[in-house]
Short mmCIF file of C-alpha atoms in Angstrom, two decimals:
data_model
loop_
_atom_site.label_atom_id
_atom_site.label_comp_id
_atom_site.label_asym_id
_atom_site.label_seq_id
_atom_site.Cartn_x
_atom_site.Cartn_y
_atom_site.Cartn_z
CA MET T 1 0.00 0.00 0.00
CA SER T 2 2.74 2.41 0.94
CA THR T 3 4.76 1.50 -2.21
CA ALA T 4 1.73 1.97 -4.39
CA VAL T 5 1.05 5.38 -2.97
CA ARG T 6 4.63 6.48 -3.60
CA GLU T 7 4.54 5.15 -7.18
CA ALA T 8 1.29 7.02 -7.75
CA GLY T 9 3.12 10.26 -7.00
CA THR T 10 1.48 11.03 -3.68
CA PRO T 11 3.98 12.91 -1.46
CA THR T 12 5.06 10.98 1.60
CA PRO T 13 4.69 12.95 4.86
CA VAL T 14 8.11 13.86 6.24
CA PRO T 15 8.48 14.51 9.96
CA ALA T 16 9.83 17.99 10.72
CA PRO T 17 11.48 18.06 14.11
CA ALA T 18 13.36 21.30 13.38
CA PRO T 19 10.72 23.68 14.79
CA ALA T 20 10.83 21.81 18.11
CA ARG T 21 14.48 22.76 18.63
CA PRO T 22 14.01 26.54 18.72
CA LEU T 23 10.93 25.98 20.87
CA ARG T 24 12.90 23.79 23.29
CA TYR T 25 15.73 26.33 23.42
CA ALA T 26 13.27 29.14 24.14
CA LEU T 27 11.62 27.09 26.86
CA VAL T 28 14.99 26.30 28.48
CA VAL T 29 16.09 29.96 28.44
CA THR T 30 12.71 31.14 29.73
CA GLY T 31 12.70 28.52 32.48
CA LEU T 32 16.19 29.51 33.59
CA LEU T 33 15.31 33.21 33.62
CA VAL T 34 12.21 32.55 35.72
CA ALA T 35 14.14 30.29 38.10
CA LEU T 36 16.90 32.90 38.41
CA ALA T 37 14.37 35.64 39.18
CA LEU T 38 12.71 33.48 41.85
CA ALA T 39 16.09 32.53 43.35
CA ALA T 40 17.09 36.20 43.46
CA LEU T 41 13.83 37.15 45.16
CA ALA T 42 14.32 34.38 47.73
CA SER T 43 17.90 35.54 48.33
CA LEU T 44 16.69 39.09 48.94
CA ALA T 45 14.03 37.93 51.38
CA LEU T 46 15.83 35.21 53.33
CA GLY T 47 18.82 35.37 55.63
CA SER T 48 19.62 36.16 59.24
CA VAL T 49 16.82 38.77 58.92
CA ARG T 50 13.72 37.58 57.07
CA ILE T 51 11.99 40.22 55.00
CA PRO T 52 8.44 39.77 53.66
CA PRO T 53 8.36 39.46 49.85
CA GLY T 54 6.07 42.49 49.62
CA GLN T 55 8.64 44.64 51.42
CA VAL T 56 11.33 43.33 49.08
CA LEU T 57 9.31 44.29 46.01
CA ASP T 58 8.49 47.71 47.47
CA ALA T 59 12.20 48.34 48.05
CA LEU T 60 13.09 47.22 44.53
CA ILE T 61 10.54 49.44 42.77
CA GLY T 62 11.20 52.41 45.04
CA ARG T 63 7.88 52.47 46.90
CA ALA T 64 9.41 51.81 50.32
CA GLY T 65 10.54 54.75 52.41
CA PRO T 66 13.73 54.80 54.48
CA SER T 67 13.76 51.72 56.71
CA PRO T 68 16.12 48.97 57.88
CA TYR T 69 14.48 46.55 55.43
CA ARG T 70 15.13 48.87 52.50
CA THR T 71 18.76 49.28 53.51
CA ILE T 72 19.27 45.52 53.84
CA VAL T 73 17.66 44.81 50.47
CA LEU T 74 19.28 47.56 48.39
CA ASP T 75 22.66 48.05 50.03
CA VAL T 76 23.52 44.58 51.39
CA ARG T 77 21.67 41.76 49.62
CA LEU T 78 21.03 43.09 46.12
CA PRO T 79 24.72 43.71 45.30
CA ARG T 80 25.51 40.26 46.69
CA VAL T 81 22.85 38.56 44.57
CA LEU T 82 23.95 40.39 41.42
CA LEU T 83 27.61 39.60 42.06
CA GLY T 84 26.72 35.93 42.58
CA ALA T 85 24.86 35.87 39.26
CA VAL T 86 27.73 37.61 37.44
CA VAL T 87 30.46 35.40 38.92
CA GLY T 88 28.47 32.20 38.38
CA ALA T 89 27.77 33.12 34.76
CA GLY T 90 31.40 34.05 34.13
CA LEU T 91 32.83 30.86 35.61
CA ALA T 92 30.30 28.71 33.73
CA VAL T 93 31.12 30.32 30.38
CA VAL T 94 34.87 29.96 31.00
CA GLY T 95 34.34 26.31 31.93
CA ALA T 96 32.44 25.62 28.70
CA VAL T 97 35.14 27.34 26.63
CA LEU T 98 38.02 25.54 28.35
CA GLN T 99 36.32 22.20 27.78
CA ALA T 100 36.21 22.99 24.06
CA LEU T 101 39.77 24.31 23.89
CA VAL T 102 41.34 21.21 25.45
CA ARG T 103 38.61 18.84 24.18
CA ASN T 104 38.10 17.52 27.68
CA ARG T 105 34.86 17.57 29.65
CA LEU T 106 36.75 17.54 32.97
CA ALA T 107 38.21 21.00 32.39
CA ASP T 108 37.19 23.75 34.81
CA PRO T 109 38.85 27.00 36.01
CA PHE T 110 39.17 25.53 39.51
CA LEU T 111 40.42 22.07 38.55
CA LEU T 112 42.95 23.48 36.07
CA GLY T 113 44.49 25.70 38.73
CA ILE T 114 43.38 28.97 37.13
CA SER T 115 41.35 30.01 40.17
CA SER T 116 44.23 29.16 42.50
CA GLY T 117 46.60 31.15 40.31
CA ALA T 118 44.26 34.12 40.40
CA SER T 119 43.97 33.79 44.19
CA ALA T 120 47.75 33.69 44.57
CA GLY T 121 48.08 36.80 42.43
CA ALA T 122 45.44 38.60 44.48
CA VAL T 123 47.12 37.59 47.76
CA LEU T 124 50.43 38.88 46.44
CA VAL T 125 48.79 42.23 45.74
CA LEU T 126 47.28 42.23 49.25
CA VAL T 127 50.66 41.57 50.86
CA VAL T 128 52.63 44.03 48.75
CA GLY T 129 49.84 46.58 48.74
CA GLY T 130 49.32 46.26 52.49
CA GLY T 131 52.99 46.96 53.06
CA ALA T 132 52.85 49.99 50.78
CA GLY T 133 49.64 51.31 52.32
CA LEU T 134 47.59 50.75 49.17
CA VAL T 135 45.00 48.25 50.45
CA GLY T 136 41.59 49.85 50.64
CA GLY T 137 42.53 52.63 48.23
CA VAL T 138 41.65 53.17 44.60
CA THR T 139 44.85 51.43 43.50
CA THR T 140 43.63 48.13 44.92
CA THR T 141 40.59 48.21 42.63
CA VAL T 142 42.91 48.02 39.65
CA ALA T 143 45.80 46.08 41.20
CA LEU T 144 43.76 43.13 42.53
CA PRO T 145 42.29 42.14 39.13
CA ALA T 146 45.68 42.75 37.48
CA GLY T 147 47.49 40.52 39.97
CA ALA T 148 44.76 37.89 39.71
CA PHE T 149 45.01 37.95 35.90
CA ALA T 150 48.78 37.47 35.97
CA GLY T 151 48.43 34.54 38.39
CA ALA T 152 45.62 32.94 36.39
CA LEU T 153 47.52 33.20 33.10
CA LEU T 154 50.68 31.78 34.67
CA ALA T 155 48.74 28.85 36.15
CA LEU T 156 47.05 28.10 32.82
CA VAL T 157 50.36 28.14 30.94
CA LEU T 158 51.97 25.84 33.50
CA VAL T 159 49.10 23.35 33.53
CA TYR T 160 48.75 23.23 29.76
CA GLY T 161 52.50 22.85 29.29
CA LEU T 162 52.77 20.06 31.85
CA ALA T 163 49.75 18.21 30.45
CA ARG T 164 51.07 18.35 26.86
CA ARG T 165 54.63 17.36 27.78
CA GLY T 166 55.57 14.47 25.51
CA GLY T 167 53.00 15.50 22.90
CA ILE T 168 50.07 13.56 24.40
CA MET T 169 47.47 15.18 26.63
CA THR T 170 44.93 13.00 28.43
CA GLY T 171 42.21 13.94 30.87
CA THR T 172 44.12 12.31 33.73
CA ARG T 173 47.29 14.27 32.98
CA LEU T 174 45.35 17.50 32.64
CA VAL T 175 43.60 17.09 35.99
CA LEU T 176 46.76 15.94 37.78
CA ALA T 177 48.71 18.90 36.40
CA GLY T 178 45.93 21.25 37.48
CA VAL T 179 45.77 19.83 40.99
CA ALA T 180 49.56 19.97 41.37
CA VAL T 181 49.82 23.57 40.17
CA SER T 182 46.86 24.51 42.34
CA TYR T 183 48.51 23.11 45.48
CA VAL T 184 51.82 24.80 44.70
CA LEU T 185 50.22 28.20 44.14
CA SER T 186 48.07 27.88 47.26
CA ALA T 187 51.17 27.02 49.29
CA LEU T 188 52.98 29.99 47.73
CA ALA T 189 50.16 32.32 48.78
CA THR T 190 50.33 31.02 52.35
CA LEU T 191 54.12 31.39 52.38
CA LEU T 192 53.79 35.00 51.26
CA LEU T 193 51.50 35.74 54.19
CA VAL T 194 53.81 34.04 56.70
CA VAL T 195 56.95 35.78 55.42
CA ALA T 196 55.17 39.13 55.33
CA GLY T 197 54.53 38.82 59.07
CA ARG T 198 50.97 40.13 58.88
CA PRO T 199 48.76 37.42 60.43
CA GLU T 200 45.76 39.74 60.30
CA GLN T 201 45.67 39.13 56.54
CA PHE T 202 45.07 35.40 56.97
CA GLN T 203 41.34 36.10 57.13
CA GLU T 204 41.51 37.82 53.76
CA ALA T 205 43.55 34.92 52.40
CA MET T 206 40.87 32.49 53.57
CA PHE T 207 38.39 34.51 51.54
CA TRP T 208 40.43 33.96 48.38
CA SER T 209 40.94 30.25 49.03
CA LEU T 210 37.36 29.36 50.01
CA GLY T 211 35.34 31.91 48.07
CA GLY T 212 32.54 34.13 49.27
CA LEU T 213 30.28 36.99 48.26
CA GLY T 214 30.14 38.76 51.61
CA SER T 215 32.29 41.67 50.44
CA ALA T 216 29.93 42.55 47.57
CA ARG T 217 29.27 46.27 47.18
CA TRP T 218 27.93 48.36 44.37
CA ASP T 219 31.39 49.70 43.57
CA THR T 220 32.83 46.15 43.28
CA LEU T 221 30.11 45.02 40.88
CA ALA T 222 30.82 47.22 37.87
CA LEU T 223 34.08 45.62 36.69
CA PRO T 224 32.94 41.94 36.86
CA ALA T 225 29.67 42.84 35.12
CA ALA T 226 31.46 44.72 32.34
CA VAL T 227 33.99 41.91 31.84
CA LEU T 228 31.19 39.33 31.75
CA VAL T 229 29.22 41.21 29.09
CA LEU T 230 32.29 41.90 26.93
CA GLY T 231 33.78 38.43 27.44
CA VAL T 232 30.58 36.54 26.61
CA GLY T 233 29.97 38.85 23.65
CA VAL T 234 33.42 38.10 22.21
CA LEU T 235 33.11 34.37 22.87
CA LEU T 236 29.73 34.25 21.13
CA THR T 237 31.39 35.64 18.00
CA LEU T 238 33.89 32.77 18.30
CA ALA T 239 31.20 30.08 18.56
CA ARG T 240 31.98 28.58 15.16
CA PRO T 241 35.74 28.17 15.77
CA LEU T 242 34.95 26.64 19.16
CA ASP T 243 32.63 24.19 17.42
CA LEU T 244 35.39 23.35 14.93
CA LEU T 245 37.70 22.33 17.77
CA LEU T 246 35.21 19.63 18.74
CA VAL T 247 35.92 17.77 15.49
CA GLY T 248 39.62 17.51 16.39
CA GLU T 249 42.75 19.55 15.77
CA GLU T 250 43.44 18.14 12.32
CA GLY T 251 39.88 18.61 11.19
CA ALA T 252 39.77 22.19 12.49
CA THR T 253 43.05 22.98 10.69
CA VAL T 254 41.74 21.53 7.43
CA LEU T 255 38.67 23.75 7.78
CA GLY T 256 40.89 26.82 8.00
CA LEU T 257 41.35 27.43 11.72
CA ASP T 258 44.79 28.38 13.07
CA THR T 259 44.33 26.29 16.19
CA ALA T 260 47.53 27.34 17.99
CA ARG T 261 46.88 31.08 17.63
CA PHE T 262 43.18 30.70 18.36
CA ARG T 263 43.82 28.66 21.52
CA ALA T 264 46.39 31.15 22.78
CA ALA T 265 44.05 34.11 22.29
CA VAL T 266 41.06 32.41 23.93
CA PHE T 267 43.21 31.14 26.81
CA VAL T 268 44.20 34.75 27.55
CA LEU T 269 40.56 35.86 27.40
CA ALA T 270 39.45 32.97 29.64
CA SER T 271 42.19 33.83 32.13
CA LEU T 272 41.12 37.47 32.18
CA VAL T 273 37.47 36.62 32.85
CA THR T 274 38.42 34.12 35.55
CA ALA T 275 40.81 36.57 37.20
CA VAL T 276 38.21 39.31 37.46
CA MET T 277 35.64 36.89 38.88
CA VAL T 278 38.10 35.49 41.42
CA ALA T 279 39.20 39.01 42.40
CA ALA T 280 35.57 39.75 43.23
CA SER T 281 34.52 36.47 44.86
CA GLY T 282 37.56 34.36 45.70
CA ALA T 283 38.12 30.86 44.32
CA VAL T 284 34.67 29.33 43.84
CA GLY T 285 35.07 25.84 42.44
CA PHE T 286 33.13 23.43 40.24
CA VAL T 287 30.54 25.92 38.89
CA GLY T 288 32.49 25.92 35.63
CA LEU T 289 32.35 22.13 35.57
CA MET T 290 28.70 21.47 36.42
CA ALA T 291 26.88 24.26 34.55
CA PRO T 292 28.27 23.46 31.05
CA HIS T 293 27.38 19.77 31.44
CA ALA T 294 23.82 20.61 32.44
CA ALA T 295 23.59 23.07 29.54
CA ARG T 296 24.77 20.45 27.01
CA LEU T 297 22.12 18.03 28.23
CA ALA T 298 19.49 20.72 27.73
CA VAL T 299 20.46 22.34 24.40
CA GLY T 300 23.33 20.34 22.89
CA ALA T 301 26.96 21.14 22.13
CA PRO T 302 26.87 24.07 19.61
CA HIS T 303 28.40 27.01 21.45
CA ARG T 304 26.03 29.67 20.15
CA ARG T 305 23.30 27.94 22.13
CA LEU T 306 25.49 26.46 24.84
CA LEU T 307 27.19 29.61 26.17
CA PRO T 308 24.05 31.65 27.03
CA VAL T 309 22.41 28.64 28.69
CA ALA T 310 25.60 27.81 30.60
CA ALA T 311 25.79 31.44 31.76
CA LEU T 312 22.22 31.37 33.06
CA GLY T 313 22.76 27.97 34.69
CA GLY T 314 25.96 29.13 36.39
CA ALA T 315 24.26 32.30 37.63
CA LEU T 316 21.36 30.29 39.05
CA ALA T 317 23.69 27.74 40.69
CA LEU T 318 25.80 30.34 42.48
CA VAL T 319 22.82 32.44 43.62
CA LEU T 320 21.25 29.32 45.12
CA ALA T 321 24.57 28.26 46.68
CA ASP T 322 24.99 31.69 48.27
CA LEU T 323 21.42 31.58 49.56
CA ALA T 324 22.21 28.24 51.23
CA ALA T 325 25.49 29.64 52.57
CA ARG T 326 23.61 32.48 54.30
CA THR T 327 20.70 30.45 55.65
CA VAL T 328 21.96 26.93 56.53
CA ALA T 329 23.84 28.11 59.62
CA ALA T 330 22.36 31.61 60.02
CA PRO T 331 23.48 34.03 61.32
CA GLN T 332 26.86 32.48 60.48
CA ASP T 333 27.94 32.88 56.86
CA ILE T 334 29.43 29.74 55.30
CA PRO T 335 31.96 30.32 52.50
CA VAL T 336 30.08 29.65 49.29
CA GLY T 337 33.06 27.77 47.85
CA VAL T 338 32.61 25.13 50.53
CA LEU T 339 29.07 24.38 49.35
CA THR T 340 29.98 24.32 45.65
CA ALA T 341 32.82 21.91 46.46
CA LEU T 342 30.47 19.64 48.43
CA THR T 343 28.22 19.48 45.37
CA GLY T 344 30.84 19.56 42.64
CA GLY T 345 33.21 17.01 44.15
CA PRO T 346 30.79 14.07 43.86
CA PHE T 347 29.76 15.30 40.39
CA PHE T 348 33.41 15.27 39.31
CA LEU T 349 33.88 11.74 40.65
CA TRP T 350 30.77 10.64 38.74
CA LEU T 351 32.21 12.13 35.54
CA MET T 352 35.53 10.39 36.15
CA ARG T 353 33.76 7.07 36.57
CA ARG T 354 31.61 7.58 33.49
CA ARG T 355 34.42 8.83 31.23
CA PRO T 356 37.83 8.39 32.90
CA ASP T 357 39.83 10.26 30.23
CA GLY T 358 37.34 13.13 30.10
CA ALA T 359 37.71 13.34 26.32
CA ALA T 360 34.90 15.04 24.46
CA PRO T 361 33.01 12.57 22.27
#
């Protein structure tokens, strides 16, 4: 019957799944935006002081007069929520890009030692700047991200060079090199504090090593937000070359991509974004590992779709983690990096068991 119909010239119905993909992508983005808005509202309302949602909304739209609630919402919690969203988005995007650059799904700014390098650079600025009387001044606003960038770039170069030594880079070598470099740089930061003879700065060093959003202020939000917007914008224009890397180095070269130059340029950009995020929040781990994996499950591997979804997923993850950090042991504030490590560590072990080499399929 079917053959007869075809021979008679009757067109055979062809399934068209293509329209479902844009619809699914739109639903994923919309769902993440709604979830992020709800998480932000919960973060503004909950904490050591609980604020009714109506009071939160009144403060946000400017209907509330001067009051302690208004001050808490606008001057304390809102900058913290926004910084959490910015840092989470930045780390997630960097994680997705690094996984494409090294063709390894285990790559992450924290696991590759980039966050530790940025922390070491920031601690060096704190020690040197504290001795010169610069800490707390305008110079620190510029010097901290600069020191963090130098440390992050140095860590990335060391890890990549160690992992590729001998011409073969595996997921195990990459992770081991990252862990080794991370430990060395963390020890170096501690040594700097001990030699400097300023034990009062150990508390600040703990901030860089464990991560936290408690120092968020409006004046510390502008630089990370600007770097996030510019960095994601540039990386979106590089979505096609990033996709080419997924087919392999030889295939990307045949298709016209100068892989060595492209990798070097994007490594520098990834280090810059990571450094600015770490300078604002300390070393928050595993967000750049988990968010890209969740985004790939939702929208696939093409980076033009992957990067925005990873950014929203990372923002949502860190806002929720910070909410838990402020409420689980309230009024005590748990470092948010501790909670992301408690979640990300088991996730990393699951990935290692599922795909030991971490190679992208």
